[in-house]
mmCIF file of C-alpha atoms in Angstrom:
data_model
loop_
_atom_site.group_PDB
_atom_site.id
_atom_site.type_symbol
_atom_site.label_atom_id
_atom_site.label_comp_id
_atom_site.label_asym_id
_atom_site.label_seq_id
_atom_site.Cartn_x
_atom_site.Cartn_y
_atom_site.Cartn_z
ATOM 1 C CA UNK A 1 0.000 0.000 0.000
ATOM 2 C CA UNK A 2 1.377 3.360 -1.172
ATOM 3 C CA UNK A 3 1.949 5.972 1.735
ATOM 4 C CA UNK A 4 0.146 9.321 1.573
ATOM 5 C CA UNK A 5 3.725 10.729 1.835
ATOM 6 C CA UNK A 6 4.709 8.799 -1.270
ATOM 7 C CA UNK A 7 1.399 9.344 -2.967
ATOM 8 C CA UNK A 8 2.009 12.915 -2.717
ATOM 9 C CA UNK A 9 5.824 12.688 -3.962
ATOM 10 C CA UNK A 10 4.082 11.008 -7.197
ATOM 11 C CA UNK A 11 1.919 13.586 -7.755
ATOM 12 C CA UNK A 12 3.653 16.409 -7.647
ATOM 13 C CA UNK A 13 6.874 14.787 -9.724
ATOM 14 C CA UNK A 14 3.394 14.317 -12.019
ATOM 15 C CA UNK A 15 2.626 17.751 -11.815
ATOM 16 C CA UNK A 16 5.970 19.406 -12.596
ATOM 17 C CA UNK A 17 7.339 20.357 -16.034
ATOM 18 C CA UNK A 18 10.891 21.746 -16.423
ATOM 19 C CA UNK A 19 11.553 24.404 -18.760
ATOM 20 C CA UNK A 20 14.609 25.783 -20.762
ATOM 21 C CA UNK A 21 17.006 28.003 -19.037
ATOM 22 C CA UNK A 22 18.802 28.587 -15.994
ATOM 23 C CA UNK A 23 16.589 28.786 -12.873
ATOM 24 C CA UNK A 24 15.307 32.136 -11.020
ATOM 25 C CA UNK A 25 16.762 33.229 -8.280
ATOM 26 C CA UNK A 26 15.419 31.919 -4.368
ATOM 27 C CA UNK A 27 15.137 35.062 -2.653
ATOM 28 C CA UNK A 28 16.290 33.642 0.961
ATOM 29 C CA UNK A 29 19.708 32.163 -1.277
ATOM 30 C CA UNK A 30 20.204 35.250 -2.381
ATOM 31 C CA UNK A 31 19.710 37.075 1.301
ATOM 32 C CA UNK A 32 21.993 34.713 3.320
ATOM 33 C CA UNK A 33 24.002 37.838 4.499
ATOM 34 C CA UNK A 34 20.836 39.397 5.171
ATOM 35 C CA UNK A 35 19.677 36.634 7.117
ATOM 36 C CA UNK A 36 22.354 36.006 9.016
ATOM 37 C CA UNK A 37 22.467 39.301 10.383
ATOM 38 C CA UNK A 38 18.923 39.240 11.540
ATOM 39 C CA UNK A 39 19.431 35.836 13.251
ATOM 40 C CA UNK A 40 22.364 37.723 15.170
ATOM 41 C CA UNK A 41 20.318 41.057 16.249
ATOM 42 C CA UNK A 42 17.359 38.061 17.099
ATOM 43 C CA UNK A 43 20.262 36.533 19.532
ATOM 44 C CA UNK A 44 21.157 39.737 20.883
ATOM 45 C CA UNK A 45 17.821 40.684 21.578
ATOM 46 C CA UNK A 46 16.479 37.449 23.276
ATOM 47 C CA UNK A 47 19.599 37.722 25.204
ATOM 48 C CA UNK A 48 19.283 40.968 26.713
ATOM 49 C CA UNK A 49 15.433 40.777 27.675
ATOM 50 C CA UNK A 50 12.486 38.233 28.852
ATOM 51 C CA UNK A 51 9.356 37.625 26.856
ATOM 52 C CA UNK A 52 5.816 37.876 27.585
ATOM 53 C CA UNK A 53 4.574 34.349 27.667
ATOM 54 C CA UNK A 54 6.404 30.808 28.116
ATOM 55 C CA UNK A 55 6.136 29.477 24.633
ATOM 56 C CA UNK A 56 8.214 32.649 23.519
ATOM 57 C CA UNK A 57 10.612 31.715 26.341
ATOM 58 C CA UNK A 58 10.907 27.911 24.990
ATOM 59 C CA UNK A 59 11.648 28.904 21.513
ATOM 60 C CA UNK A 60 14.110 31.709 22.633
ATOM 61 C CA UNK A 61 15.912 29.025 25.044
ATOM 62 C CA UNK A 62 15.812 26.191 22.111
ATOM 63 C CA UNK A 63 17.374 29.047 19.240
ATOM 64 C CA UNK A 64 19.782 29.965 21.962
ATOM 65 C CA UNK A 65 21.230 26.884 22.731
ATOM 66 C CA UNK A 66 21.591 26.159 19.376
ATOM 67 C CA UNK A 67 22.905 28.954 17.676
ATOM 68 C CA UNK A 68 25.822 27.442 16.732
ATOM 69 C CA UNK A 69 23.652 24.911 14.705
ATOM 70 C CA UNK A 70 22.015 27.891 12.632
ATOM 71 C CA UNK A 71 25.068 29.236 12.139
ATOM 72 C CA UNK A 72 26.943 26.080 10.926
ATOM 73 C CA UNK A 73 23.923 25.829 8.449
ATOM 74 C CA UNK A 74 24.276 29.077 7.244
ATOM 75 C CA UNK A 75 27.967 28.488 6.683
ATOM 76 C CA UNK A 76 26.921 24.862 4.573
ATOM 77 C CA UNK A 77 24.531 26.164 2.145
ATOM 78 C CA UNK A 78 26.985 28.872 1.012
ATOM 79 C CA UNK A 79 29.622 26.445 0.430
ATOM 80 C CA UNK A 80 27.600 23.820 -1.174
ATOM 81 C CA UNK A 81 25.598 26.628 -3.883
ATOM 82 C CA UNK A 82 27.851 28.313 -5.399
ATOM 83 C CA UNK A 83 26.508 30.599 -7.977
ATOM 84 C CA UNK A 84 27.595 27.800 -11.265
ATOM 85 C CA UNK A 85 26.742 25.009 -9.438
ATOM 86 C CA UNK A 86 22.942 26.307 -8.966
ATOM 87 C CA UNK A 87 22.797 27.642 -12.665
ATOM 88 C CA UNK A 88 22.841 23.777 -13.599
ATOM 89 C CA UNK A 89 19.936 23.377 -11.198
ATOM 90 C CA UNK A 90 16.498 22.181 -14.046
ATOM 91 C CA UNK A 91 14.230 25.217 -13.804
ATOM 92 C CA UNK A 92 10.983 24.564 -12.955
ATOM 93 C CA UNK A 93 8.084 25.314 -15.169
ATOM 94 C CA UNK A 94 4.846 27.403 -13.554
ATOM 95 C CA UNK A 95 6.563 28.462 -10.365
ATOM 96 C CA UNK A 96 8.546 31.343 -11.259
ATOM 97 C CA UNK A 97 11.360 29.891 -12.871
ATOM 98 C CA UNK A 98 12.463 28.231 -9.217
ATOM 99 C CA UNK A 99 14.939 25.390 -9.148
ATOM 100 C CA UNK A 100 12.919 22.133 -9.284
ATOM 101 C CA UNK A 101 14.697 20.715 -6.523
ATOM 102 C CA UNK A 102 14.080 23.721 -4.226
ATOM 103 C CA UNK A 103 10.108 23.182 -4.856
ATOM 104 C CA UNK A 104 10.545 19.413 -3.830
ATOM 105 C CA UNK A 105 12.526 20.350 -0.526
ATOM 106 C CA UNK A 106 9.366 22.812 0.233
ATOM 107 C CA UNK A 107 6.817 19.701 -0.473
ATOM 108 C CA UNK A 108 8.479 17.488 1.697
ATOM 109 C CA UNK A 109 9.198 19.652 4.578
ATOM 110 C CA UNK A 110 5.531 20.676 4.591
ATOM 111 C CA UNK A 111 4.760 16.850 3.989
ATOM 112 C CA UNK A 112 6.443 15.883 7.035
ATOM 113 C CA UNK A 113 5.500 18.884 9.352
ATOM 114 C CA UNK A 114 8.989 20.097 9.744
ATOM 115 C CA UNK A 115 9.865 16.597 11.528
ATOM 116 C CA UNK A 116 12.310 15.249 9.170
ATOM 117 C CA UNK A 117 13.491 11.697 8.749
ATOM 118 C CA UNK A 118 15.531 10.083 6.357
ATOM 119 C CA UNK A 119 13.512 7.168 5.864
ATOM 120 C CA UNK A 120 10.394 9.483 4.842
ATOM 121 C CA UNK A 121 13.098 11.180 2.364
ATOM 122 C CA UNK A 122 14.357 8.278 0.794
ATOM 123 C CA UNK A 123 10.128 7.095 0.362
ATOM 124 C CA UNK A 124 9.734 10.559 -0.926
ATOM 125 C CA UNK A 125 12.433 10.908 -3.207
ATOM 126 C CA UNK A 126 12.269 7.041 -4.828
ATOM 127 C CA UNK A 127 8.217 8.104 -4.805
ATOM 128 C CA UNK A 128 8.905 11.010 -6.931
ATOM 129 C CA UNK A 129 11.505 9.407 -9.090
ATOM 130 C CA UNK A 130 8.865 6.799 -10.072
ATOM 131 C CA UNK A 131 7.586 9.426 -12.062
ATOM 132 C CA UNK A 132 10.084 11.813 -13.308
ATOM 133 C CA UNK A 133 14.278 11.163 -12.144
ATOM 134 C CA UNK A 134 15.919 14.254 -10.139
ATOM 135 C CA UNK A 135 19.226 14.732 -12.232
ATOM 136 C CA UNK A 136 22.630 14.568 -10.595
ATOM 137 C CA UNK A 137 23.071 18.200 -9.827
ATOM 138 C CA UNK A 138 18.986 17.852 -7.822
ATOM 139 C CA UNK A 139 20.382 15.214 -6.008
ATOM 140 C CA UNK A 140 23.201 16.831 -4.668
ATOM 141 C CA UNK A 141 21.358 20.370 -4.166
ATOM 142 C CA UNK A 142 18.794 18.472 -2.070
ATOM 143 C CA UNK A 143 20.054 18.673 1.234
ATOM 144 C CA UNK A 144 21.362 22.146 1.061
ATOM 145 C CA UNK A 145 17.668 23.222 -0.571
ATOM 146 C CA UNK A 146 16.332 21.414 2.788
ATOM 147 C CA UNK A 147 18.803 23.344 5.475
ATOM 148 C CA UNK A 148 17.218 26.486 3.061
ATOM 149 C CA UNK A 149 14.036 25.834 3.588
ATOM 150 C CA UNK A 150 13.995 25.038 7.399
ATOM 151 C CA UNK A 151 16.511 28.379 7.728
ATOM 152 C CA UNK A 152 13.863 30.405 5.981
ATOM 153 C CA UNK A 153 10.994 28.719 8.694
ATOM 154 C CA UNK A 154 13.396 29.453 11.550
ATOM 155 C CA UNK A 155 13.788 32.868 10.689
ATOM 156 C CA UNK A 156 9.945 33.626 10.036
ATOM 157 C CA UNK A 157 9.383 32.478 13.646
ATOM 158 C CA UNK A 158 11.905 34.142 15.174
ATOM 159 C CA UNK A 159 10.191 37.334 13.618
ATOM 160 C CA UNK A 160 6.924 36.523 15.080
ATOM 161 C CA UNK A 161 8.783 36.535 18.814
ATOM 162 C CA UNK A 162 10.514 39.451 18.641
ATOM 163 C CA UNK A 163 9.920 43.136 17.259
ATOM 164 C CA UNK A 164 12.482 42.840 14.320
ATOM 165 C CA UNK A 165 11.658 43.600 11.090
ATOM 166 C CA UNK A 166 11.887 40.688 8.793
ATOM 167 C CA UNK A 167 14.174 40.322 5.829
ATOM 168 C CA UNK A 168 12.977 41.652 2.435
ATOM 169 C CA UNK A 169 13.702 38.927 0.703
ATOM 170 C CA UNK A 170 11.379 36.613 3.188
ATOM 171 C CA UNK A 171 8.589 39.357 3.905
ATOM 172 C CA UNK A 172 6.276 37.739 1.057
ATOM 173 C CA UNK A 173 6.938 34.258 2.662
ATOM 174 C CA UNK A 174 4.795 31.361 3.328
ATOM 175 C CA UNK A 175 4.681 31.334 7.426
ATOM 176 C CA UNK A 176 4.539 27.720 8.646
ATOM 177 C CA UNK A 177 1.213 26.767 10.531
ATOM 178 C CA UNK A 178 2.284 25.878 13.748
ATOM 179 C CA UNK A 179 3.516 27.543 16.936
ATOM 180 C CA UNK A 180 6.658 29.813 17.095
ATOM 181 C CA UNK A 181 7.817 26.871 19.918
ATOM 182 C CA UNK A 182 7.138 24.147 17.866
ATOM 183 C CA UNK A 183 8.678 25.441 14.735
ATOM 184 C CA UNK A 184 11.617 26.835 16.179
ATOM 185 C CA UNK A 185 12.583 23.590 18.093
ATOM 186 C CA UNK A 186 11.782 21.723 14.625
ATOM 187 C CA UNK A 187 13.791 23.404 12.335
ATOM 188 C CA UNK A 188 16.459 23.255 14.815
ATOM 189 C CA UNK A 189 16.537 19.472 15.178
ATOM 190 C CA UNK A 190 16.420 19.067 11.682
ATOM 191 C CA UNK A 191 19.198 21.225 10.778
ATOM 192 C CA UNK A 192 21.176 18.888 13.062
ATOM 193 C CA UNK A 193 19.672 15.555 11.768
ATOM 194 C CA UNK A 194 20.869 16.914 8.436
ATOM 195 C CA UNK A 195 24.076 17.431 9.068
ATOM 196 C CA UNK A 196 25.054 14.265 10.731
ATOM 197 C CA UNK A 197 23.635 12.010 7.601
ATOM 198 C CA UNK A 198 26.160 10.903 4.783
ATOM 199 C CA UNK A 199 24.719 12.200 1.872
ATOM 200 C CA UNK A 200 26.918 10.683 -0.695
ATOM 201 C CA UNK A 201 25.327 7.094 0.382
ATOM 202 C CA UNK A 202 21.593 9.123 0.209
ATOM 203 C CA UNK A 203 23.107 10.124 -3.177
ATOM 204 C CA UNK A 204 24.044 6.721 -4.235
ATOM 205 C CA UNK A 205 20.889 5.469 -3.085
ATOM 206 C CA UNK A 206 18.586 7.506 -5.387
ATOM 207 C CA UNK A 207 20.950 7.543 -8.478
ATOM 208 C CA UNK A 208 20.119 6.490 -11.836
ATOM 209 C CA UNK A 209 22.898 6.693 -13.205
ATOM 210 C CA UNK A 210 24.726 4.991 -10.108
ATOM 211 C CA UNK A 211 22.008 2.336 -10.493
ATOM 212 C CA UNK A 212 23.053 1.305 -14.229
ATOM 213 C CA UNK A 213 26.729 1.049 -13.575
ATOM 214 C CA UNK A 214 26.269 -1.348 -10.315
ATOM 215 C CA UNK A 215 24.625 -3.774 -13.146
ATOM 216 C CA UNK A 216 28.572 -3.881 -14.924
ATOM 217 C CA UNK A 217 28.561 -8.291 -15.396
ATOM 218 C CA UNK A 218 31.564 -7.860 -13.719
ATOM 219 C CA UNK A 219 31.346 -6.526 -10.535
ATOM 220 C CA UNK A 220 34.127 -4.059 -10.711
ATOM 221 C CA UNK A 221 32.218 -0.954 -10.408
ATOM 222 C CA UNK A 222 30.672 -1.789 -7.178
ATOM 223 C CA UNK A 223 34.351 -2.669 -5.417
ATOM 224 C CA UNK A 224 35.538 0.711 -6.524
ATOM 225 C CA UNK A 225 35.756 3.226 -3.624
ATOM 226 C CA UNK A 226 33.231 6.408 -3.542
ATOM 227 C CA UNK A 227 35.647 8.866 -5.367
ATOM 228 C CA UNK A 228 36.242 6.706 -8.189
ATOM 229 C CA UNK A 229 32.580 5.785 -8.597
ATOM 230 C CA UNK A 230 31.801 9.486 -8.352
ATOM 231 C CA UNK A 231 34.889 9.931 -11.395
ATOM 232 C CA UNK A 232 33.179 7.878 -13.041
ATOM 233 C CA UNK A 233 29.984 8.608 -12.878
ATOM 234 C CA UNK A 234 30.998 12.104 -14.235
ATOM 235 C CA UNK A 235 32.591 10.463 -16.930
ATOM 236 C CA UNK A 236 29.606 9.180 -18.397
ATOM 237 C CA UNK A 237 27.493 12.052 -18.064
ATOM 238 C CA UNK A 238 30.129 14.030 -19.902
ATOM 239 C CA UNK A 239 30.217 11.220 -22.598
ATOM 240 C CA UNK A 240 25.830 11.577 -22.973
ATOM 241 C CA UNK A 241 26.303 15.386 -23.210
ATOM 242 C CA UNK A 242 28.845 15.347 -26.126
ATOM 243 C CA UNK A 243 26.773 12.496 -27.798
ATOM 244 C CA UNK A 244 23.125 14.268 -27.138
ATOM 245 C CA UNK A 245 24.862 17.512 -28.746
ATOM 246 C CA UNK A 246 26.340 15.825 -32.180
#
């Protein structure tokens, strides 16, 4: 019996068309400096005073205490984006011109609640690619589109606990339908879950390409160690781009 999490993966990989061209721009992505900055002056602030009513006081003690973990985030997703890297990201037809992968890290966040697990990803993800396959470049993006996602949630409930302004870029922002408390403390035990998992087995997992190779007669690509899998791996997408552009 399919899972309403799965079912849902199916029908939106269903539902989305890609489109020629290189992918708009996430405003939040673009606004990390931004962001990080108000995350600091939210610190500062929850710091130096009290707040009206104990749920306000939870989610200030949980982003406290965890700082470090926002700010470790912050630090991933602009090493893990950089600006040619997401211009190979499939743009995504009917939503603004948004990475498709970005659009599936929304869906499954909201799917799950922001309560992430890496079993519901994998059923999401092999769900979705039942329909339609995320390319190599989606399947790398994912988890930093995920840590983007639950930064932008973080910092939309931080807003609604303290009397600073949000950032531009996140003003127009879907606001998560839960408490401050419960999204805060969330977010915040997700961005840890996802950086203690080992993506390039989540990678390898999900993988078509890295699916045909493992069926070499042989054997010898599945004894090879990860970096010379990944080599090549890149070596025959390279080889299907020249040949799809003769």
């Amino acid at each position: 019996m399919i899972r309403a999490i799965e079912a849902r993966a199916a029908r939106l990989a269903k539902a989305h068309a890609c489109e020629p061209g290189r992918p708009t721009s996430i405003g939040s992505l673009d606004a990390l400096v931004e962001i990080r900055r108000f995350l600091q002056r939210a610190h500062n602030q929850l710091t130096a005073k009290g707040l009206p009513d104990l749920d306000a006081e939870k989610a200030a003690e949980w982003f406290l205490d965890n700082y470090h973990v926002v700010q470790r985030a912050i630090g991933q997703i602009e090493r893990d984006m950089p600006s040619g890297f997401y211009r190979r990201l499939p743009r995504l037809s009917g939503r603004g011109g948004l990475p498709r992968v970005f659009v599936v890290a929304q869906e499954f966040v909201a799917a799950t609640d922001y309560r992430f697990d890496l079993v519901e990803l994998d059923g999401f993800v092999a769900a979705y690619q039942s329909e339609t396959a995320l390319n190599t470049a989606e399947l790398w993006a994912l988890p930093t589109m995920l840590r983007l996602v639950q930064l932008e949630a973080l910092t939309l409930s931080l807003s609604r606990i303290t009397d600073l302004a949000l950032p531009g870029s996140l003003i127009a922002a879907t606001e998560p339908q839960l408490r401050p408390v419960d999204v805060t403390a969330r977010c915040l035990r997700d961005l840890m879950s996802l950086a203690t998992i080992k993506w390039s087995d989540f990678f390898e997992r999900h993988s078509r390409i890295d699916s045909v190779l493992r069926k070499d007669p042989a054997g010898a690509y599945g004894s090879m160690d990860f970096e010379t899998r990944d080599r090549y791996r890149r070596a025959t997408i390279q080889c299907n781009a020249e040949m799809t552009h003769r």
